[in-house]
Amino acid sequence: MGKKVSRRKFLTYTLGGTAGFLASGVLFPMVRFAVDPVLKQGEGEQYVDVNLTVDQITEEPRSVEFTVHRKDGWYEPEGGEKLTAWVMKDETGSIVAFSPICKHLGCTVNWNSNPQFKNEFFCPCHFGRYYKDGTNVPGTPPTKPLDRYKTKVENGKLLIGPVEKA
Ligand code: FES
């Protein structure tokens, strides 16, 4: 014959089980939210062939346009997201790809576009300036250097990856 469960134990088990069930409903989304960026790492590590060979890259920054296909939450822009980079070799011969997004308020910076400030990246919105190495010129609106894209070379061709925040 089965063991009898007292009314007190029955209530303890029932309430305990219900509380556990409700707690898991709250905790699971919190844990998932905390861990999700770690699980998603690598998704953003998409590298794009920008149709440029290494020997076409000089110490003079050149504007390179490319398209990235990725989802932002549920949204995936039709035809991909059009991006631009300023690509050059630095004084050590390493390839650098700067984001053209001004670190002040997000306008687009251009290379050597203001005759007053030769050999600098210039932002026309509020006269933001950056040296050739991407460092912001002190005393101008931007307070940080330009961000850089990750880059790699495969079969002599440049691939551009995600932006690394400066
Ligand atoms: S947005 Fe570039 S200087 Fe303000």
PDB file of C-alpha atoms and ligand atoms in Angstrom:
ATOM      1  CA  MET A   1       0.000   0.000   0.000  1.00  0.00           C
ATOM      2  CA  GLY A   2       1.246   3.533  -0.894  1.00  0.00           C
ATOM      3  CA  LYS A   3       2.644   5.944   1.634  1.00  0.00           C
ATOM      4  CA  LYS A   4       0.213   8.643   2.684  1.00  0.00           C
ATOM      5  CA  VAL A   5       1.209  12.254   2.120  1.00  0.00           C
ATOM      6  CA  SER A   6       0.149  14.645   4.837  1.00  0.00           C
ATOM      7  CA  ARG A   7      -1.836  17.730   3.935  1.00  0.00           C
ATOM      8  CA  ARG A   8       1.124  19.920   5.035  1.00  0.00           C
ATOM      9  CA  LYS A   9       3.572  18.071   2.771  1.00  0.00           C
ATOM     10  CA  PHE A  10       1.127  18.155  -0.123  1.00  0.00           C
ATOM     11  CA  LEU A  11       0.801  21.932   0.218  1.00  0.00           C
ATOM     12  CA  THR A  12       4.581  22.337   0.553  1.00  0.00           C
ATOM     13  CA  TYR A  13       5.241  20.334  -2.622  1.00  0.00           C
ATOM     14  CA  THR A  14       2.495  22.070  -4.583  1.00  0.00           C
ATOM     15  CA  LEU A  15       3.457  25.602  -3.556  1.00  0.00           C
ATOM     16  CA  GLY A  16       7.165  24.837  -3.952  1.00  0.00           C
ATOM     17  CA  GLY A  17       6.629  23.450  -7.433  1.00  0.00           C
ATOM     18  CA  THR A  18       4.484  26.404  -8.461  1.00  0.00           C
ATOM     19  CA  ALA A  19       7.019  28.907  -7.091  1.00  0.00           C
ATOM     20  CA  GLY A  20       9.850  27.104  -8.898  1.00  0.00           C
ATOM     21  CA  PHE A  21       7.901  27.114 -12.146  1.00  0.00           C
ATOM     22  CA  LEU A  22       7.168  30.833 -11.883  1.00  0.00           C
ATOM     23  CA  ALA A  23      10.767  31.645 -10.895  1.00  0.00           C
ATOM     24  CA  SER A  24      12.120  29.764 -13.923  1.00  0.00           C
ATOM     25  CA  GLY A  25       9.823  31.849 -16.132  1.00  0.00           C
ATOM     26  CA  VAL A  26      11.486  34.990 -14.793  1.00  0.00           C
ATOM     27  CA  LEU A  27      15.052  33.711 -14.513  1.00  0.00           C
ATOM     28  CA  PHE A  28      15.349  32.004 -17.893  1.00  0.00           C
ATOM     29  CA  PRO A  29      14.862  35.182 -19.979  1.00  0.00           C
ATOM     30  CA  MET A  30      17.259  37.070 -17.675  1.00  0.00           C
ATOM     31  CA  VAL A  31      20.001  34.445 -18.046  1.00  0.00           C
ATOM     32  CA  ARG A  32      19.411  34.221 -21.785  1.00  0.00           C
ATOM     33  CA  PHE A  33      19.607  38.013 -22.105  1.00  0.00           C
ATOM     34  CA  ALA A  34      22.909  38.029 -20.210  1.00  0.00           C
ATOM     35  CA  VAL A  35      24.449  35.155 -22.135  1.00  0.00           C
ATOM     36  CA  ASP A  36      23.032  35.983 -25.583  1.00  0.00           C
ATOM     37  CA  PRO A  37      25.799  38.393 -26.676  1.00  0.00           C
ATOM     38  CA  VAL A  38      28.378  35.710 -25.891  1.00  0.00           C
ATOM     39  CA  LEU A  39      26.447  33.122 -27.913  1.00  0.00           C
ATOM     40  CA  LYS A  40      26.108  35.571 -30.777  1.00  0.00           C
ATOM     41  CA  GLN A  41      29.790  36.421 -30.947  1.00  0.00           C
ATOM     42  CA  GLY A  42      31.079  35.388 -34.283  1.00  0.00           C
ATOM     43  CA  GLU A  43      27.819  36.250 -36.036  1.00  0.00           C
ATOM     44  CA  GLY A  44      29.200  39.746 -36.479  1.00  0.00           C
ATOM     45  CA  GLU A  45      32.542  38.425 -37.712  1.00  0.00           C
ATOM     46  CA  GLN A  46      31.530  38.646 -41.329  1.00  0.00           C
ATOM     47  CA  TYR A  47      34.366  39.656 -43.670  1.00  0.00           C
ATOM     48  CA  VAL A  48      33.614  41.132 -47.065  1.00  0.00           C
ATOM     49  CA  ASP A  49      35.839  40.977 -50.136  1.00  0.00           C
ATOM     50  CA  VAL A  50      36.007  44.646 -51.169  1.00  0.00           C
ATOM     51  CA  ASN A  51      37.548  43.948 -54.554  1.00  0.00           C
ATOM     52  CA  LEU A  52      40.902  45.508 -53.753  1.00  0.00           C
ATOM     53  CA  THR A  53      44.278  43.805 -53.984  1.00  0.00           C
ATOM     54  CA  VAL A  54      46.942  44.579 -51.402  1.00  0.00           C
ATOM     55  CA  ASP A  55      49.219  46.194 -53.976  1.00  0.00           C
ATOM     56  CA  GLN A  56      46.450  48.650 -54.892  1.00  0.00           C
ATOM     57  CA  ILE A  57      46.565  49.996 -51.330  1.00  0.00           C
ATOM     58  CA  THR A  58      48.970  52.884 -50.791  1.00  0.00           C
ATOM     59  CA  GLU A  59      49.686  55.339 -47.992  1.00  0.00           C
ATOM     60  CA  GLU A  60      47.072  57.634 -49.531  1.00  0.00           C
ATOM     61  CA  PRO A  61      43.648  56.894 -47.996  1.00  0.00           C
ATOM     62  CA  ARG A  62      41.072  55.796 -50.536  1.00  0.00           C
ATOM     63  CA  SER A  63      37.350  55.427 -50.119  1.00  0.00           C
ATOM     64  CA  VAL A  64      36.106  51.848 -50.475  1.00  0.00           C
ATOM     65  CA  GLU A  65      32.413  50.961 -50.628  1.00  0.00           C
ATOM     66  CA  PHE A  66      31.077  47.538 -49.765  1.00  0.00           C
ATOM     67  CA  THR A  67      27.857  45.781 -48.809  1.00  0.00           C
ATOM     68  CA  VAL A  68      27.247  43.737 -45.679  1.00  0.00           C
ATOM     69  CA  HIS A  69      24.319  41.330 -45.346  1.00  0.00           C
ATOM     70  CA  ARG A  70      23.276  40.955 -41.740  1.00  0.00           C
ATOM     71  CA  LYS A  71      20.207  40.950 -39.559  1.00  0.00           C
ATOM     72  CA  ASP A  72      19.574  43.641 -36.988  1.00  0.00           C
ATOM     73  CA  GLY A  73      17.172  41.845 -34.676  1.00  0.00           C
ATOM     74  CA  TRP A  74      14.374  40.751 -37.028  1.00  0.00           C
ATOM     75  CA  TYR A  75      15.246  43.366 -39.638  1.00  0.00           C
ATOM     76  CA  GLU A  76      17.461  42.603 -42.606  1.00  0.00           C
ATOM     77  CA  PRO A  77      17.862  45.519 -45.021  1.00  0.00           C
ATOM     78  CA  GLU A  78      16.923  44.543 -48.567  1.00  0.00           C
ATOM     79  CA  GLY A  79      20.044  44.459 -50.725  1.00  0.00           C
ATOM     80  CA  GLY A  80      22.260  44.646 -47.649  1.00  0.00           C
ATOM     81  CA  GLU A  81      23.776  47.540 -45.781  1.00  0.00           C
ATOM     82  CA  LYS A  82      26.044  49.869 -47.791  1.00  0.00           C
ATOM     83  CA  LEU A  83      29.191  50.834 -45.892  1.00  0.00           C
ATOM     84  CA  THR A  84      32.301  52.842 -46.635  1.00  0.00           C
ATOM     85  CA  ALA A  85      35.856  52.643 -45.299  1.00  0.00           C
ATOM     86  CA  TRP A  86      38.926  54.790 -45.730  1.00  0.00           C
ATOM     87  CA  VAL A  87      41.613  52.254 -46.601  1.00  0.00           C
ATOM     88  CA  MET A  88      45.361  52.901 -46.532  1.00  0.00           C
ATOM     89  CA  LYS A  89      48.721  51.553 -45.398  1.00  0.00           C
ATOM     90  CA  ASP A  90      50.251  53.125 -42.319  1.00  0.00           C
ATOM     91  CA  GLU A  91      53.950  54.000 -41.964  1.00  0.00           C
ATOM     92  CA  THR A  92      54.738  50.386 -40.983  1.00  0.00           C
ATOM     93  CA  GLY A  93      53.029  49.037 -44.110  1.00  0.00           C
ATOM     94  CA  SER A  94      50.053  47.626 -42.186  1.00  0.00           C
ATOM     95  CA  ILE A  95      46.646  47.978 -43.776  1.00  0.00           C
ATOM     96  CA  VAL A  96      44.200  50.228 -41.959  1.00  0.00           C
ATOM     97  CA  ALA A  97      40.502  50.727 -42.713  1.00  0.00           C
ATOM     98  CA  PHE A  98      38.895  53.663 -40.921  1.00  0.00           C
ATOM     99  CA  SER A  99      35.184  54.106 -40.424  1.00  0.00           C
ATOM    100  CA  PRO A 100      34.103  57.413 -41.984  1.00  0.00           C
ATOM    101  CA  ILE A 101      31.647  58.086 -39.142  1.00  0.00           C
ATOM    102  CA  CYS A 102      32.666  61.196 -37.222  1.00  0.00           C
ATOM    103  CA  LYS A 103      33.013  60.548 -33.495  1.00  0.00           C
ATOM    104  CA  HIS A 104      31.373  63.875 -32.680  1.00  0.00           C
ATOM    105  CA  LEU A 105      27.802  63.494 -33.947  1.00  0.00           C
ATOM    106  CA  GLY A 106      28.085  60.940 -36.720  1.00  0.00           C
ATOM    107  CA  CYS A 107      28.533  62.927 -39.937  1.00  0.00           C
ATOM    108  CA  THR A 108      30.786  61.554 -42.674  1.00  0.00           C
ATOM    109  CA  VAL A 109      34.468  62.469 -42.702  1.00  0.00           C
ATOM    110  CA  ASN A 110      36.455  62.838 -45.910  1.00  0.00           C
ATOM    111  CA  TRP A 111      40.144  62.708 -46.621  1.00  0.00           C
ATOM    112  CA  ASN A 112      41.921  65.901 -47.658  1.00  0.00           C
ATOM    113  CA  SER A 113      38.672  67.654 -48.463  1.00  0.00           C
ATOM    114  CA  ASN A 114      39.424  71.018 -46.854  1.00  0.00           C
ATOM    115  CA  PRO A 115      42.336  72.936 -48.436  1.00  0.00           C
ATOM    116  CA  GLN A 116      42.880  74.657 -45.092  1.00  0.00           C
ATOM    117  CA  PHE A 117      43.724  71.339 -43.411  1.00  0.00           C
ATOM    118  CA  LYS A 118      45.848  69.326 -45.802  1.00  0.00           C
ATOM    119  CA  ASN A 119      46.433  65.615 -45.237  1.00  0.00           C
ATOM    120  CA  GLU A 120      43.743  65.308 -42.611  1.00  0.00           C
ATOM    121  CA  PHE A 121      40.331  63.701 -42.379  1.00  0.00           C
ATOM    122  CA  PHE A 122      37.788  66.506 -42.207  1.00  0.00           C
ATOM    123  CA  CYS A 123      34.180  66.547 -41.031  1.00  0.00           C
ATOM    124  CA  PRO A 124      32.233  69.424 -42.597  1.00  0.00           C
ATOM    125  CA  CYS A 125      29.413  69.423 -40.032  1.00  0.00           C
ATOM    126  CA  HIS A 126      31.289  71.173 -37.210  1.00  0.00           C
ATOM    127  CA  PHE A 127      34.829  71.338 -38.568  1.00  0.00           C
ATOM    128  CA  GLY A 128      35.938  68.114 -36.909  1.00  0.00           C
ATOM    129  CA  ARG A 129      39.475  67.083 -37.835  1.00  0.00           C
ATOM    130  CA  TYR A 130      41.530  63.903 -37.583  1.00  0.00           C
ATOM    131  CA  TYR A 131      45.188  63.264 -38.353  1.00  0.00           C
ATOM    132  CA  LYS A 132      46.098  60.692 -40.983  1.00  0.00           C
ATOM    133  CA  ASP A 133      46.420  58.004 -38.300  1.00  0.00           C
ATOM    134  CA  GLY A 134      42.788  58.607 -37.307  1.00  0.00           C
ATOM    135  CA  THR A 135      43.573  60.468 -34.092  1.00  0.00           C
ATOM    136  CA  ASN A 136      41.235  63.386 -33.420  1.00  0.00           C
ATOM    137  CA  VAL A 137      42.895  66.804 -33.586  1.00  0.00           C
ATOM    138  CA  PRO A 138      42.740  68.334 -30.094  1.00  0.00           C
ATOM    139  CA  GLY A 139      40.567  71.426 -29.846  1.00  0.00           C
ATOM    140  CA  THR A 140      38.144  70.248 -32.570  1.00  0.00           C
ATOM    141  CA  PRO A 141      34.708  68.742 -31.731  1.00  0.00           C
ATOM    142  CA  PRO A 142      35.533  64.991 -31.911  1.00  0.00           C
ATOM    143  CA  THR A 143      36.891  63.668 -28.634  1.00  0.00           C
ATOM    144  CA  LYS A 144      37.910  60.207 -29.864  1.00  0.00           C
ATOM    145  CA  PRO A 145      39.878  58.760 -32.794  1.00  0.00           C
ATOM    146  CA  LEU A 146      38.047  57.306 -35.784  1.00  0.00           C
ATOM    147  CA  ASP A 147      36.903  53.696 -35.361  1.00  0.00           C
ATOM    148  CA  ARG A 148      38.682  51.064 -37.423  1.00  0.00           C
ATOM    149  CA  TYR A 149      37.288  48.064 -39.248  1.00  0.00           C
ATOM    150  CA  LYS A 150      38.950  44.718 -38.677  1.00  0.00           C
ATOM    151  CA  THR A 151      40.782  43.640 -41.815  1.00  0.00           C
ATOM    152  CA  LYS A 152      42.433  40.539 -43.172  1.00  0.00           C
ATOM    153  CA  VAL A 153      44.127  39.546 -46.385  1.00  0.00           C
ATOM    154  CA  GLU A 154      43.286  36.377 -48.300  1.00  0.00           C
ATOM    155  CA  ASN A 155      44.914  35.458 -51.605  1.00  0.00           C
ATOM    156  CA  GLY A 156      46.335  38.963 -51.876  1.00  0.00           C
ATOM    157  CA  LYS A 157      42.898  40.572 -51.507  1.00  0.00           C
ATOM    158  CA  LEU A 158      41.607  42.793 -48.742  1.00  0.00           C
ATOM    159  CA  LEU A 159      38.657  41.626 -46.660  1.00  0.00           C
ATOM    160  CA  ILE A 160      36.916  44.040 -44.309  1.00  0.00           C
ATOM    161  CA  GLY A 161      35.194  42.865 -41.137  1.00  0.00           C
ATOM    162  CA  PRO A 162      33.269  44.474 -38.305  1.00  0.00           C
ATOM    163  CA  VAL A 163      34.115  47.831 -36.769  1.00  0.00           C
ATOM    164  CA  GLU A 164      36.270  47.903 -33.662  1.00  0.00           C
ATOM    165  CA  LYS A 165      35.285  50.810 -31.437  1.00  0.00           C
ATOM    166  CA  ALA A 166      38.180  53.169 -30.674  1.00  0.00           C
TER     167      ALA A 166
HETATM  168  S1  FES B   1      29.680  65.538 -36.551  1.00  0.00           S
HETATM  169 FE1  FES B   1      31.728  65.723 -37.178  1.00  0.00          FE
HETATM  170  S2  FES B   1      32.395  67.494 -36.184  1.00  0.00           S
HETATM  171 FE2  FES B   1      30.380  67.309 -35.546  1.00  0.00          FE
END
